[in-house]
Tab-separated table of C-alpha atoms in Angstrom:
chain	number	residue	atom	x	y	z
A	10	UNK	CA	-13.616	-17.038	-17.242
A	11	UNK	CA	-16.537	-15.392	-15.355
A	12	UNK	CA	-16.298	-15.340	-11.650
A	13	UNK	CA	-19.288	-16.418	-9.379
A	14	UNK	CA	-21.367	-13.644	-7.602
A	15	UNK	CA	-21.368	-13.523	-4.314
A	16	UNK	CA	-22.570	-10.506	-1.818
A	17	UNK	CA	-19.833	-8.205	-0.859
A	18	UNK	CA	-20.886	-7.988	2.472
A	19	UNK	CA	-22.746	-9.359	5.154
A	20	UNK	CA	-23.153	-9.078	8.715
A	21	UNK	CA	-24.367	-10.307	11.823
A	22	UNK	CA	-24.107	-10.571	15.745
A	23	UNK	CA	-22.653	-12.584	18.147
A	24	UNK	CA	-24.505	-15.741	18.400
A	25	UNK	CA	-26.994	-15.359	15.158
A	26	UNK	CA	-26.979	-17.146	12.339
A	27	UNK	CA	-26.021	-15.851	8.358
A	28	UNK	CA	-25.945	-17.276	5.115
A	29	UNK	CA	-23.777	-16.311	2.188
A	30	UNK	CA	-24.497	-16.924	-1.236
A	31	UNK	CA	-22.721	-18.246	-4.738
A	32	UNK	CA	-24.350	-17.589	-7.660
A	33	UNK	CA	-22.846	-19.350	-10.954
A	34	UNK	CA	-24.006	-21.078	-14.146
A	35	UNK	CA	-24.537	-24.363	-15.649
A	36	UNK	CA	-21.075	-24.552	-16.474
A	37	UNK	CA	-19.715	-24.734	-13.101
A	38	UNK	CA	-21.981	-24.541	-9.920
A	39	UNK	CA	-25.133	-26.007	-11.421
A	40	UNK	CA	-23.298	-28.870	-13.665
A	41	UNK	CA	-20.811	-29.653	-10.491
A	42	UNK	CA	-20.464	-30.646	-7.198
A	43	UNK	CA	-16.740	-29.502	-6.615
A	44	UNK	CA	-18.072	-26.254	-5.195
A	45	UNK	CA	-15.494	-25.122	-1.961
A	46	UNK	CA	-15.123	-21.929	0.407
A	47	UNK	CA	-12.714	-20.204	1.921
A	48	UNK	CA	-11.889	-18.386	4.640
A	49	UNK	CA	-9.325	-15.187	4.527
A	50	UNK	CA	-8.255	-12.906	7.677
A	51	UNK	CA	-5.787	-10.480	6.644
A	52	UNK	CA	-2.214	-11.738	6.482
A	53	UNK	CA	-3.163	-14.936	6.905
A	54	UNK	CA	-3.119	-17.658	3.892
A	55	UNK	CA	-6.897	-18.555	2.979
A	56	UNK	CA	-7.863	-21.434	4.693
A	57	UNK	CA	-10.596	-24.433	3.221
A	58	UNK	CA	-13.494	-24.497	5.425
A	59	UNK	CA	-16.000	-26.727	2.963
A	60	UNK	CA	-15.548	-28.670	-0.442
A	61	UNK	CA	-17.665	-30.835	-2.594
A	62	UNK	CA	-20.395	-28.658	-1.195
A	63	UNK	CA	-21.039	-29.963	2.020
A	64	UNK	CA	-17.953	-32.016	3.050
A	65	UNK	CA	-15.479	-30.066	6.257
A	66	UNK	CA	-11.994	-30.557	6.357
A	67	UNK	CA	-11.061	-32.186	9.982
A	68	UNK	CA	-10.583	-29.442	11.984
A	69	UNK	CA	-13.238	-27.054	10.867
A	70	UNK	CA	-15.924	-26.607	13.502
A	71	UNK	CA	-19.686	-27.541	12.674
A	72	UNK	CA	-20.967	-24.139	13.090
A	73	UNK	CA	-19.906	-23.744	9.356
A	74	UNK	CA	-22.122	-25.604	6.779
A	75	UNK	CA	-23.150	-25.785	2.903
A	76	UNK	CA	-25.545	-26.448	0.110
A	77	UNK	CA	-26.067	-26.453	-3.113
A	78	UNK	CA	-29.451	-25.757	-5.161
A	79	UNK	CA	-29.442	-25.314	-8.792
A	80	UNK	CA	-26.618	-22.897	-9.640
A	81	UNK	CA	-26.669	-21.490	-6.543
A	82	UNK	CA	-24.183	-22.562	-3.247
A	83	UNK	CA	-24.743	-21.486	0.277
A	84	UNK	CA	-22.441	-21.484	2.955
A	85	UNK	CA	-24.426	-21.277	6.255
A	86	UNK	CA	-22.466	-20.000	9.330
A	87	UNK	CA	-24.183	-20.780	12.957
A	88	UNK	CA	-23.559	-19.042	16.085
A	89	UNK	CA	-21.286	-16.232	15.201
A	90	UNK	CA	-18.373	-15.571	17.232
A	91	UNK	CA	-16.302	-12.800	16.706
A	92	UNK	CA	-13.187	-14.626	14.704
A	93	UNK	CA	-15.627	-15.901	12.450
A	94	UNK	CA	-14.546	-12.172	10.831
A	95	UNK	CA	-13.400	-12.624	7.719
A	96	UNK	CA	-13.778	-12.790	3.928
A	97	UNK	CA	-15.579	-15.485	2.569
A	98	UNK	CA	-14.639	-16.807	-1.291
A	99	UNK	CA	-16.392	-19.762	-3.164
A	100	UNK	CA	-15.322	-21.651	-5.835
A	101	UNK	CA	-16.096	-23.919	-8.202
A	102	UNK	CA	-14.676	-26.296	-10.924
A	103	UNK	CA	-15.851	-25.645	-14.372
A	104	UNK	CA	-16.704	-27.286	-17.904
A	105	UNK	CA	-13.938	-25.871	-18.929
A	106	UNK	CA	-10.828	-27.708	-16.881
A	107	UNK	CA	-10.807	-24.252	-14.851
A	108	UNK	CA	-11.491	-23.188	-11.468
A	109	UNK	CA	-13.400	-19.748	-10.778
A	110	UNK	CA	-13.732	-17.821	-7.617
A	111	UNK	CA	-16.759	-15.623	-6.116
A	112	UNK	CA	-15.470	-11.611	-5.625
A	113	UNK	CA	-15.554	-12.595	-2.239
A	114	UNK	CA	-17.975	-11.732	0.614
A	115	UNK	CA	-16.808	-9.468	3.484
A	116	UNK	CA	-18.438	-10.749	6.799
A	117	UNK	CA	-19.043	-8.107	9.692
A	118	UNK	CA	-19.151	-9.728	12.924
A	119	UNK	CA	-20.942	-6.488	15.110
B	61	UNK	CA	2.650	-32.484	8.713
B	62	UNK	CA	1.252	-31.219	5.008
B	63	UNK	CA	3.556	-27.986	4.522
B	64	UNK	CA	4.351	-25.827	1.118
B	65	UNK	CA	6.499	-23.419	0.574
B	66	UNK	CA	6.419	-21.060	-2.126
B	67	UNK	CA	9.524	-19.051	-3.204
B	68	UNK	CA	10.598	-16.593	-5.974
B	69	UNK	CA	8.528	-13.442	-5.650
B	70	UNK	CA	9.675	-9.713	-5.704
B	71	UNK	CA	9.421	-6.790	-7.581
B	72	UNK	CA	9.670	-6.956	-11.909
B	73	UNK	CA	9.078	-4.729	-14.554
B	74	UNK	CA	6.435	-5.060	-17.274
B	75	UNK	CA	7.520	-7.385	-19.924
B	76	UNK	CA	9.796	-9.092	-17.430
B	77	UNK	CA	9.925	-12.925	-15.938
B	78	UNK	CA	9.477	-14.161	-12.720
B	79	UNK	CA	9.846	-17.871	-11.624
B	80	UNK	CA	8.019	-19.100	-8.818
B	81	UNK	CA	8.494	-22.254	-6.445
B	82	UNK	CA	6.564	-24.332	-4.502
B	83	UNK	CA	8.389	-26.970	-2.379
B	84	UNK	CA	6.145	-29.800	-0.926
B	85	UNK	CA	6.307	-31.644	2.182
B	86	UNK	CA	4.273	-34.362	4.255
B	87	UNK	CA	2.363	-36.111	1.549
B	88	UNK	CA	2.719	-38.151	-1.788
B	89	UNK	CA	3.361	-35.383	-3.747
B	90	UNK	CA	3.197	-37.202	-7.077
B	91	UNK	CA	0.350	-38.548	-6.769
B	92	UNK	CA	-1.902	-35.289	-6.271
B	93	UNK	CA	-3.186	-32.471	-8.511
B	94	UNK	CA	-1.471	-28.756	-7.514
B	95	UNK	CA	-2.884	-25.480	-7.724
B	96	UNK	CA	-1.685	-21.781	-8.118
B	97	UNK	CA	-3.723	-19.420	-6.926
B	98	UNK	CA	-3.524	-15.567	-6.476
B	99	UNK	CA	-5.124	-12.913	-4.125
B	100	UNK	CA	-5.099	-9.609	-5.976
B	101	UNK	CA	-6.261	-5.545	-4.296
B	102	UNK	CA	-8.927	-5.276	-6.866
B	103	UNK	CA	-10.257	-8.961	-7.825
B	104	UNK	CA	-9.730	-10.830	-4.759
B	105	UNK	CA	-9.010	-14.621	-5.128
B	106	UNK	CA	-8.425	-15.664	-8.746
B	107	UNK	CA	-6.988	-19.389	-9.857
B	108	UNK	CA	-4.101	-18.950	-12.389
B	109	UNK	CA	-2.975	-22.655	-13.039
B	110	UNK	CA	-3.442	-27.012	-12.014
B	111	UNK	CA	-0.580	-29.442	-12.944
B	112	UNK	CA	-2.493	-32.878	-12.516
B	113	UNK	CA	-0.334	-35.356	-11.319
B	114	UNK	CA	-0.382	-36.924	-15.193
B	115	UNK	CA	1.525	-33.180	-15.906
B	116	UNK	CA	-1.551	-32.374	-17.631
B	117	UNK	CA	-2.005	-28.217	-17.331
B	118	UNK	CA	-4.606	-25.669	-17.503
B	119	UNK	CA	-4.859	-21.843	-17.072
B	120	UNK	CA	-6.439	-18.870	-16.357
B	121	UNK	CA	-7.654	-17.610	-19.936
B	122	UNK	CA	-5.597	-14.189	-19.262
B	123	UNK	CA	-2.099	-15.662	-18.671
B	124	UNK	CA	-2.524	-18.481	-20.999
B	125	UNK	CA	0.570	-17.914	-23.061
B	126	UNK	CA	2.409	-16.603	-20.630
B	127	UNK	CA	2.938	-18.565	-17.792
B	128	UNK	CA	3.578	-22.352	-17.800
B	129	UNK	CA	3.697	-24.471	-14.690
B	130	UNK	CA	5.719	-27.826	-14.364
B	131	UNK	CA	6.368	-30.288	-11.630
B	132	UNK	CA	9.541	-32.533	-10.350
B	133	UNK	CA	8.192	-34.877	-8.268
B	134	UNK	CA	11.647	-36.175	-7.657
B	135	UNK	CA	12.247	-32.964	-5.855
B	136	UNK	CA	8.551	-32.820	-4.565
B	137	UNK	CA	8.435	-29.065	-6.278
B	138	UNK	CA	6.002	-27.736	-8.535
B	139	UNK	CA	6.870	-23.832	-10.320
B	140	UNK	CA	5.323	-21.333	-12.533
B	141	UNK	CA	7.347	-19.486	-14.642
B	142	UNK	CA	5.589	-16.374	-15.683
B	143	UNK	CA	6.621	-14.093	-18.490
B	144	UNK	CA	5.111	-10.834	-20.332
B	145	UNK	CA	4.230	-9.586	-17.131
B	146	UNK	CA	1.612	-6.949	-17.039
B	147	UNK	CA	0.882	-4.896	-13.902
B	148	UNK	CA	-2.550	-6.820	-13.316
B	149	UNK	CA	-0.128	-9.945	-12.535
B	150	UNK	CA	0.649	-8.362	-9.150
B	151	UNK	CA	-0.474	-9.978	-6.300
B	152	UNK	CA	0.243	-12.314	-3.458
B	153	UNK	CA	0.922	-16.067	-5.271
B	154	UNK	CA	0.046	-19.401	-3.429
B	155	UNK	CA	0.519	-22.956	-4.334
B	156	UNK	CA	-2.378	-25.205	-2.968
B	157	UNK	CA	-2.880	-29.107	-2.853
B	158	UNK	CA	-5.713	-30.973	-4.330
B	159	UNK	CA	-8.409	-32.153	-1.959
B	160	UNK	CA	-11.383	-33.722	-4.160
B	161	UNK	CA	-11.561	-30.807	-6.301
B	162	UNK	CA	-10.776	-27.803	-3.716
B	163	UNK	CA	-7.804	-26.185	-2.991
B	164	UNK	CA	-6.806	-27.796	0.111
B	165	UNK	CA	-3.413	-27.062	1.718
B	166	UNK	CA	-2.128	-23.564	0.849
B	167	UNK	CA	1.458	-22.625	0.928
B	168	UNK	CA	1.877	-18.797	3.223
B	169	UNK	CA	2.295	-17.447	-0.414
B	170	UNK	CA	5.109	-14.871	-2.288
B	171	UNK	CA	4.322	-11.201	-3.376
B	172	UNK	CA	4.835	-10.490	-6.853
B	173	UNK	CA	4.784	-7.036	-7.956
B	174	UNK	CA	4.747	-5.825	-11.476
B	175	UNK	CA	6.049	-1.597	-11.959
B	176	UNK	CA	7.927	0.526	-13.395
């Protein structure tokens, strides 16, 4: 399976606004709409912050937002506060009964 | 509360078998898909393996053949058993719940490391 491209980092400062990409194909982000990311801080088990592209889990705060255009996802993140650090993975289902996962995207909160 | 625990890592060599559990707690565990997923140094988040709740499985192309995952819902448990291990098997192994097509609920995960 081919994993999604995403940017390996971004970064931003407290307060602004950034947007992280998900590139895939017509097999799995373009064809689908079970397209989810995640949230990692070290240690810590990776947590769901948005699925079927634009839905959040209860609990998840509204800063964090998504979209889908083509074969390409976006997770938006408002407002940046410092333990918004973090890695950022996508994922999506896929034509063939799989799942596949972005490389991940290292945010930098400065 | 939704809780899973995962069980059954540690250190194997090459060639060798590992069997890992996930015990489930807080929901109708029958009735929903599960997930194993693993975080790895070099490739980050990869899925390995869903057990619909039909017992219907699917894997990751590499460890297909290898690994096979199974479910007792009487014991609300789900477990991979994992042979041929190769050193790119090591990493940190969760179990996850279904949630409309994301992995939803993650376990706090198991370390499995493959050396000699």
């Amino acid at each position: 399976q081919s994993a999604l491209t995403q940017p390996a980092s971004v970064s931003g400062s407290p307060g602004q606004s950034i947007t992280i990409s998900c590139t895939g194909t017509s097999s799995d982000v373009g064809r689908y709409k079970y397209v989810s990311w995640y949230q990692l801080h070290p240690g810590k088990a990776p947590k769901l912050i948005l699925y079927y592209v634009t839905n959040r889990p209860s609990g998840v705060s509204d800063r964090f937002s998504g979209s889908k255009s083509g074969t390409t996802a976006s997770l938006y993140i408002s407002g940046l506060q410092t333990e918004d650090e973090a890695d950022y993975y996508c994922s999506s289902y896929t034509s063939s009964n799989k799942w596949a996962f972005g490389g991940g995207t290292r945010l930098t909160v400065l | 509360e939704v809780q899973l625990v995962e069980s059954g890592g540690g250190l194997v060599q090459p060639g060798g078998s590992l069997r890992l559990s996930c015990t489930a707690s807080g929901f109708a565990f029958s009735r929903n898909d599960m997930h194993w997923v693993r975080l790895t140094a070099g490739r980050g988040l990869e899925w390995v393996s869903t057990i619909g709740a039909a017992d219907d499985a699917y894997y990751l192309d590499s460890v297909e053949g290898r690994f096979t995952v199974s479910r007792e819902n009487a014991k609300n448990s789900v477990s991979l058993q994992m042979n041929s291990l190769r050193v790119g098997d090591t990493a940190v192994y969760y179990c996850a719940k279904d949630v409309e097509g994301a992995f939803g609920i993650w376990g706090q995960g198991t370390v499995v490391t493959v050396s000699s």
